[in-house]
CSV table of C-alpha atoms and ligand atoms in Angstrom, one decimal:
chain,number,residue,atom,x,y,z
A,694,UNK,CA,-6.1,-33.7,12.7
A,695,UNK,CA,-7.4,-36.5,10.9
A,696,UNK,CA,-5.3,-40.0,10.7
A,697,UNK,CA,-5.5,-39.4,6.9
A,698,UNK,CA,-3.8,-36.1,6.6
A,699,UNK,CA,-0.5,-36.0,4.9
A,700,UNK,CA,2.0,-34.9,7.2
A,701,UNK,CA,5.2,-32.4,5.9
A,702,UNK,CA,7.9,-30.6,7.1
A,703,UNK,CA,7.0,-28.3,4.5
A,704,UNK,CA,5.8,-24.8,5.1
A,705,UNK,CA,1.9,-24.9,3.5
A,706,UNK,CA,0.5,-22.7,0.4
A,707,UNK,CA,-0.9,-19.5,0.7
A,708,UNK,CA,-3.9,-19.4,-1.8
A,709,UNK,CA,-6.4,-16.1,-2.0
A,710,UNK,CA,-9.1,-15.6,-4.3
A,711,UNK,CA,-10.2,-12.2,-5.2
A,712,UNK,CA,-12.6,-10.3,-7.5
A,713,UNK,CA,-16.3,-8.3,-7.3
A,714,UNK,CA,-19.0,-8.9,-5.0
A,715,UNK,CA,-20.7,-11.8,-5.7
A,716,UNK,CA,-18.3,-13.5,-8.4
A,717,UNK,CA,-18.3,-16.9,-6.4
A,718,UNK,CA,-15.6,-16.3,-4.0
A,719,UNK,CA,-16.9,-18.0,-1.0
A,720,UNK,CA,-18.9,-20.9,-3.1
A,721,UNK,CA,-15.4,-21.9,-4.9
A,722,UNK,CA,-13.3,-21.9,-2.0
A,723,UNK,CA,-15.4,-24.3,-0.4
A,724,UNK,CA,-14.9,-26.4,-3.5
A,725,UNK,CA,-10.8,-25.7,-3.4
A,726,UNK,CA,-11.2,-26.9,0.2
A,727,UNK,CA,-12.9,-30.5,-0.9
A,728,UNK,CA,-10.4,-31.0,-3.7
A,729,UNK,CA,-7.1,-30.6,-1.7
A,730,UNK,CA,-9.1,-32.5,1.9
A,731,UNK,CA,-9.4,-35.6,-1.0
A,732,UNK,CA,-5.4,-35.5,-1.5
A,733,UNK,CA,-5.1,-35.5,1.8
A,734,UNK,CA,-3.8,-31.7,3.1
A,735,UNK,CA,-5.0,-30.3,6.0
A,736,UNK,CA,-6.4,-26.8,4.7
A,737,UNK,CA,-7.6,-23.9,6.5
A,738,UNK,CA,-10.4,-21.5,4.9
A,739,UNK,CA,-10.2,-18.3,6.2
A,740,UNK,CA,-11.3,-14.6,5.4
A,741,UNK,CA,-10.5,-11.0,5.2
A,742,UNK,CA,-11.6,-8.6,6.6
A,743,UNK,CA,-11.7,-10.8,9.3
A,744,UNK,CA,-10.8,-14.7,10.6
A,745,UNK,CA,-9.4,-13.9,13.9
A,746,UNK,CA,-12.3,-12.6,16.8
A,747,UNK,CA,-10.1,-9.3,16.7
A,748,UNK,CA,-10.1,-8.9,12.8
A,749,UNK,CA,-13.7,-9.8,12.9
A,750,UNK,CA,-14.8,-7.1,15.2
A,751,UNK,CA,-12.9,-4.7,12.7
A,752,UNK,CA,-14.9,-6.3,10.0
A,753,UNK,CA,-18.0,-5.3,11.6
A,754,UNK,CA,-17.5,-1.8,11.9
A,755,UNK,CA,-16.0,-1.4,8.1
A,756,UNK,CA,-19.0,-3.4,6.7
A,757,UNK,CA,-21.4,-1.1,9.0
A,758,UNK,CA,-23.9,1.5,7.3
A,759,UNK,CA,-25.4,3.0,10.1
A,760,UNK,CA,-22.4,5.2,11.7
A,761,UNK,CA,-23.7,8.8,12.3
A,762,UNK,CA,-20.1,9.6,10.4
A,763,UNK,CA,-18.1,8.9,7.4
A,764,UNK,CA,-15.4,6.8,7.4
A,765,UNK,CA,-12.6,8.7,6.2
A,766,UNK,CA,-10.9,6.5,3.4
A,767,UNK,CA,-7.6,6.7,5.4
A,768,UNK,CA,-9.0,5.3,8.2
A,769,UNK,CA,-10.6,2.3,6.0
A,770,UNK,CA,-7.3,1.8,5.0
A,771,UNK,CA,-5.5,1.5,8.4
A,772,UNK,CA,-8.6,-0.7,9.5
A,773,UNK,CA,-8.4,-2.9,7.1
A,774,UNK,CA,-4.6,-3.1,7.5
A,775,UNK,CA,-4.9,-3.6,11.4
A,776,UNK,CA,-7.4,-6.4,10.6
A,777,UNK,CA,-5.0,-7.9,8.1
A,778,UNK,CA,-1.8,-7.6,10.2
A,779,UNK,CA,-4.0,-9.2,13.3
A,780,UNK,CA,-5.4,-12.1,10.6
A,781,UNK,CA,-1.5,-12.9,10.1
A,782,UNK,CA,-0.1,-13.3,13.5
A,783,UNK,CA,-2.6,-15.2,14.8
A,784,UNK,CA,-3.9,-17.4,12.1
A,785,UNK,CA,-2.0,-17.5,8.9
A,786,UNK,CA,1.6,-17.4,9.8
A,787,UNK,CA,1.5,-20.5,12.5
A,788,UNK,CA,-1.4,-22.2,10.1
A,789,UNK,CA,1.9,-22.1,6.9
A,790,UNK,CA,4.5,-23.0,9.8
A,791,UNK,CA,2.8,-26.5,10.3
A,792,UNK,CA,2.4,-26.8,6.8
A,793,UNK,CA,-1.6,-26.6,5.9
A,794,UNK,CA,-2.7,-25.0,3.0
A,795,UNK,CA,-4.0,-21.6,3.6
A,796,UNK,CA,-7.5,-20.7,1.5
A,797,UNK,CA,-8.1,-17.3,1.8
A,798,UNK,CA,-11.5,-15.0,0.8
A,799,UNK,CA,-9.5,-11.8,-0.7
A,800,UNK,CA,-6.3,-10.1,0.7
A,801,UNK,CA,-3.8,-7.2,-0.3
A,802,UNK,CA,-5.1,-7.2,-4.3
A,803,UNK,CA,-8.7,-6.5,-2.4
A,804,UNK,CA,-6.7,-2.9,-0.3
A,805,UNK,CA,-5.3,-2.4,-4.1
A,806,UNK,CA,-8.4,-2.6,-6.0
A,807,UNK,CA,-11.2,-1.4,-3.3
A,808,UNK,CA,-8.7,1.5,-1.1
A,809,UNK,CA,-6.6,2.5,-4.3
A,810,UNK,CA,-8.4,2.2,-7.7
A,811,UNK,CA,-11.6,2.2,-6.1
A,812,UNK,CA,-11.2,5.3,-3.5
A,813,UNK,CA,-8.1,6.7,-5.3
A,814,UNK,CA,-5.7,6.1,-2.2
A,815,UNK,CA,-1.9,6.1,-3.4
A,816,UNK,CA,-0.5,2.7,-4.2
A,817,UNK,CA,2.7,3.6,-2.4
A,818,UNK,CA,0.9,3.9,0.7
A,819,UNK,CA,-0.8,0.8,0.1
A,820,UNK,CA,2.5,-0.6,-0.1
A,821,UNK,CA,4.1,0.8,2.6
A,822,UNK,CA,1.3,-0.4,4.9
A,823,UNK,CA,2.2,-3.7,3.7
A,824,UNK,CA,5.6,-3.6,4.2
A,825,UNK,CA,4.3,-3.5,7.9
A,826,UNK,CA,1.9,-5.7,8.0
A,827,UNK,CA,2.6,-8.9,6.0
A,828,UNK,CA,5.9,-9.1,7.6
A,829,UNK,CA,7.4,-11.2,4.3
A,830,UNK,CA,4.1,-13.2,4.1
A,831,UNK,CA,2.7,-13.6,0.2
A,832,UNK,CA,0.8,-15.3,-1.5
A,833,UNK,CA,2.0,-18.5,-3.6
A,834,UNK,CA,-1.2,-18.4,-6.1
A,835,UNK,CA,-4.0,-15.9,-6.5
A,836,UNK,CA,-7.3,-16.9,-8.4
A,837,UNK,CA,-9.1,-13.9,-9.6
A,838,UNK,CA,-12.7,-14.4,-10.4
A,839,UNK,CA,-13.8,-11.9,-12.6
A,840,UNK,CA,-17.4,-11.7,-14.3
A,841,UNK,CA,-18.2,-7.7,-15.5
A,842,UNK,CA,-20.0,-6.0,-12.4
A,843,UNK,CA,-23.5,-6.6,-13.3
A,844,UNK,CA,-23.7,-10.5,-12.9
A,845,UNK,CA,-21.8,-10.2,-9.7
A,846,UNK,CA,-24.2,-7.3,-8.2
A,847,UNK,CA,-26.9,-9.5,-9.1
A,848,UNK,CA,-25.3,-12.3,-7.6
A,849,UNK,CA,-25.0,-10.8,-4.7
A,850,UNK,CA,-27.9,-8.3,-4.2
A,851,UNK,CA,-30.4,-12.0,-4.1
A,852,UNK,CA,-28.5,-12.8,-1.1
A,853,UNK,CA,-29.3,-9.8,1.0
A,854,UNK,CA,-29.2,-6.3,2.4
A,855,UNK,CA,-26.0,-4.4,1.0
A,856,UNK,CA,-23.4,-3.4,3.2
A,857,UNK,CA,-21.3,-0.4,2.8
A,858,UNK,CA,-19.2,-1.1,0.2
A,859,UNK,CA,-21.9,-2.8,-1.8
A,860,UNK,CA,-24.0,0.8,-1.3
A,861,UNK,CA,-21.2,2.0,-3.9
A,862,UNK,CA,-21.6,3.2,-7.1
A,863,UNK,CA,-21.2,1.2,-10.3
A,864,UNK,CA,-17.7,3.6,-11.3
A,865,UNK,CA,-16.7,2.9,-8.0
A,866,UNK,CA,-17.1,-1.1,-9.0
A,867,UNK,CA,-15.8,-0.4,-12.6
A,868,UNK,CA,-12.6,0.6,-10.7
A,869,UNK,CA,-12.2,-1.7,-8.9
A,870,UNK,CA,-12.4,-4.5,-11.6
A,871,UNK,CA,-10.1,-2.5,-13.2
A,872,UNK,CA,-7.9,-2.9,-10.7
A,873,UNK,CA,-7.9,-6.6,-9.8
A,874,UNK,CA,-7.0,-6.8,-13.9
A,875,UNK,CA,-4.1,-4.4,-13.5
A,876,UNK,CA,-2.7,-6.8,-11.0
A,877,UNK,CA,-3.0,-10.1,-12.9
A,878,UNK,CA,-1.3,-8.2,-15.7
A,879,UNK,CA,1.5,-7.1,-13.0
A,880,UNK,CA,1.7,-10.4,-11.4
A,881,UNK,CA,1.0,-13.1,-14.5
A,882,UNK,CA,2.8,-15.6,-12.8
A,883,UNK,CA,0.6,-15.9,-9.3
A,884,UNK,CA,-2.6,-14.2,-10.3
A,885,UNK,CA,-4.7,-17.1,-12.7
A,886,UNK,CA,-7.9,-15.3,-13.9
A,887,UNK,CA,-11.0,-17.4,-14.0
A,888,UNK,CA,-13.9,-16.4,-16.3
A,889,UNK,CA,-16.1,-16.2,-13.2
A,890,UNK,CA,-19.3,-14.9,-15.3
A,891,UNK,CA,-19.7,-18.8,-17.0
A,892,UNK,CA,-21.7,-21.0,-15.3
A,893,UNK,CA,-20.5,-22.4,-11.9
A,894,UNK,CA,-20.1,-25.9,-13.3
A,895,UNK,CA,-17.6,-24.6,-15.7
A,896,UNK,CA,-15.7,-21.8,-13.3
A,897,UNK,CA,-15.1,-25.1,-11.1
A,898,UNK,CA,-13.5,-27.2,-14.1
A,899,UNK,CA,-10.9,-24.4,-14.8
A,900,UNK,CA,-10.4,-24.3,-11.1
A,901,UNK,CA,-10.0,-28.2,-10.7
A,902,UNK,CA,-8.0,-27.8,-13.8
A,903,UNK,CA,-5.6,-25.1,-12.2
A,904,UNK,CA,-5.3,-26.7,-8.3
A,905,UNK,CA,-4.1,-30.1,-10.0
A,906,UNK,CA,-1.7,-28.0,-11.4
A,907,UNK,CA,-0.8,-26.7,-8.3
A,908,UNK,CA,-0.7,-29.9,-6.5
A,909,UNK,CA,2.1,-30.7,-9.4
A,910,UNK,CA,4.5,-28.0,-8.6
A,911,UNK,CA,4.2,-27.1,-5.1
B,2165,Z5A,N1,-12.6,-5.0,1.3
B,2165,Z5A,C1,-11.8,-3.9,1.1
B,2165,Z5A,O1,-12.4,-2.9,0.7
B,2165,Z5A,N2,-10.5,-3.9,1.2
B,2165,Z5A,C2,-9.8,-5.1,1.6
B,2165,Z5A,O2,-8.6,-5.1,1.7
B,2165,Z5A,C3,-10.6,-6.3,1.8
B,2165,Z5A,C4,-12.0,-6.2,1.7
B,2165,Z5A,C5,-9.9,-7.5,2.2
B,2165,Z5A,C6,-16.4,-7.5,2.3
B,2165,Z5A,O3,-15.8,-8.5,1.5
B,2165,Z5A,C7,-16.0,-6.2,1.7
B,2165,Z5A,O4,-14.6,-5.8,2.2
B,2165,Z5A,C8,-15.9,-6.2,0.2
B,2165,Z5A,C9,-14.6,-5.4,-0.1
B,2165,Z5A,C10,-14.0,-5.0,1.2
B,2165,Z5A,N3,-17.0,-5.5,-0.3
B,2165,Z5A,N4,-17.5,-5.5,-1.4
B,2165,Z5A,N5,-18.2,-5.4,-2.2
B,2165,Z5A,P1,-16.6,-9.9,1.2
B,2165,Z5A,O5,-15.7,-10.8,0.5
B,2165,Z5A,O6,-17.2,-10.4,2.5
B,2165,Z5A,O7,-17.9,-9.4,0.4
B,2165,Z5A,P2,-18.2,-9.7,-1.1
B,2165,Z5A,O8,-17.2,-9.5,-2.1
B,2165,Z5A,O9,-19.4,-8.9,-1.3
B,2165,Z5A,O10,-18.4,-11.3,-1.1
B,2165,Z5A,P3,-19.7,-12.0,-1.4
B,2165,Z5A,O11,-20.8,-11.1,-1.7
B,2165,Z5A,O12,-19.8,-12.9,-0.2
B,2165,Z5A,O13,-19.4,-12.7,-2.8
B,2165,Z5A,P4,-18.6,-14.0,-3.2
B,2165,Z5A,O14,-18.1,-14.8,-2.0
B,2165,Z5A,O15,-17.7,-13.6,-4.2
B,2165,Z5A,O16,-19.8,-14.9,-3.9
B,2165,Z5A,P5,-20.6,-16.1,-3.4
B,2165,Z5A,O17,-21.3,-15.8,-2.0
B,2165,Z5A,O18,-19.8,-17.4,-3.5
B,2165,Z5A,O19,-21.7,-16.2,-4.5
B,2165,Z5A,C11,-22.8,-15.2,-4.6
B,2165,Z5A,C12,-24.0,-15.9,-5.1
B,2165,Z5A,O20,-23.8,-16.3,-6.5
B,2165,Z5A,C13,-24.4,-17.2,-4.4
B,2165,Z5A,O21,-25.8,-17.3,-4.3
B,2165,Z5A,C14,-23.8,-18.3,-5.3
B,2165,Z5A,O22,-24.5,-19.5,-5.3
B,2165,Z5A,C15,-24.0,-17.6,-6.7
B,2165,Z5A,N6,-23.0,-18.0,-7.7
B,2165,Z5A,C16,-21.6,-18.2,-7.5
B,2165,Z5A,N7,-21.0,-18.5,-8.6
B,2165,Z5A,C17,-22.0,-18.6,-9.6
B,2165,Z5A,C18,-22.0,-18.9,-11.0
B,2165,Z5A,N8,-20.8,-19.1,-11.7
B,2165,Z5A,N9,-23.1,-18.9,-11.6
B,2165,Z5A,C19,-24.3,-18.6,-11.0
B,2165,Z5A,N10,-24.4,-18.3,-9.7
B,2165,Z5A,C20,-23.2,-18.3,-9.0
């Protein structure tokens, strides 16, 4: 820990970003990680599926395309639960108990929008599977970057092969857009939506704009 870092007894923010492929989660949270370094936090950037060597190898085998079989939506589910419930344990609970400031690339809204409005997976299973795995743990503030799908699948197909969520269809993507909205209009008070589709200079002013806010009030 560097000599700079403000030290608290205070438990540290839990801060996920969520949307599409390719709306600029990973980019902004490296920017959300400079802005609260300069006031001095100790913050960890992490990601799900994954962020613990465990979760990670789960990751691998969710994001694979070459399994002779189908994965059953139920066990994408449980996988990505497992993941997530490892992910907490090990990383995000002890990283809030001494106080850093948690950045995380999607969580529960992503098993919402991708296992239930995407695949059609019940919501109170979804839930129920949380109840097990978060153990209490929420987060404070959700960004949702949203852009319509087509900007973020272009986005996103110039960096790469597609895995195999991105070898969905675009209804399977309209869902799940739909989704992530359902749950900023459940949840007003943690979920901020960013217009993700303007250009990056201006998606990182409203962001700038909303952790100073933060910084205010937590
Ligand atoms: N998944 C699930 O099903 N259930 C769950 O519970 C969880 C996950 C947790 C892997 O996620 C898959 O896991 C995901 C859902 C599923 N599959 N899908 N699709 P992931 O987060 O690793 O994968 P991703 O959503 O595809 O993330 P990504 O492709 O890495 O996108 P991103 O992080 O949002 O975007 P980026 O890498 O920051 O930006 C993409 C490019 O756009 C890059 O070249 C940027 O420079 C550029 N960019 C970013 N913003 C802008 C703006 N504003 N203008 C212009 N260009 C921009």
């Amino acid at each position: 820990m560097s000599a700079n870092i403000r030290q608290s007894n205070a438990v540290g923010q839990f801060i996920t970003f969520e949307g599409g492929e390719g709306v600029g989660k990973s980019t902004n949270i490296e920017f959300c990680r400079k802005l609260l370094e300069q006031h001095g936090l100790e913050v960890l950037v992490t990601r799900e599926p994954g962020g613990t060597e465990i979760a990670e190898i789960i990751r691998e085998e969710l994001l694979k395309k070459t399994h002779k079989e189908r994965m059953s939506d139920i066990t994408e589910l449980l996988l990505v639960f497992a993941a997530r419930a490892q992910h907490i344990e090990a990383v995000i609970k002890p990283a809030l108990d001494r106080g850093c400031w948690v950045l995380c690339d999607r969580f529960t809204d992503s098993t919402i929008a991708y296992q239930g409005f995407g695949r059609g997976l019940k919501l109170d299973l979804i839930e129920q599977l949380k109840m097990i795995a978060q153990q209490g743990i929420e987060p404070n503030k959700t960004f949702l970057l949203d852009a319509p799908v087509d900007i973020g699948m272009s986005r996103a197909r110039s960096r790469g092969p597609a895995d195999r969520f991105e070898g969905e269809q675009l209804d399977f993507f309209n869902r799940v857009r739909q989704g992530f909205l359902s749950i900023a209009e459940s949840f007003p008070s943690r979920v901020e939506k960013i217009n993700a589709a303007q250009e990056l200079a201006a998606v990182q002013r409203d962001l700038n704009a909303a952790i100073n806010q933060l910084l205010k009030t937590s």
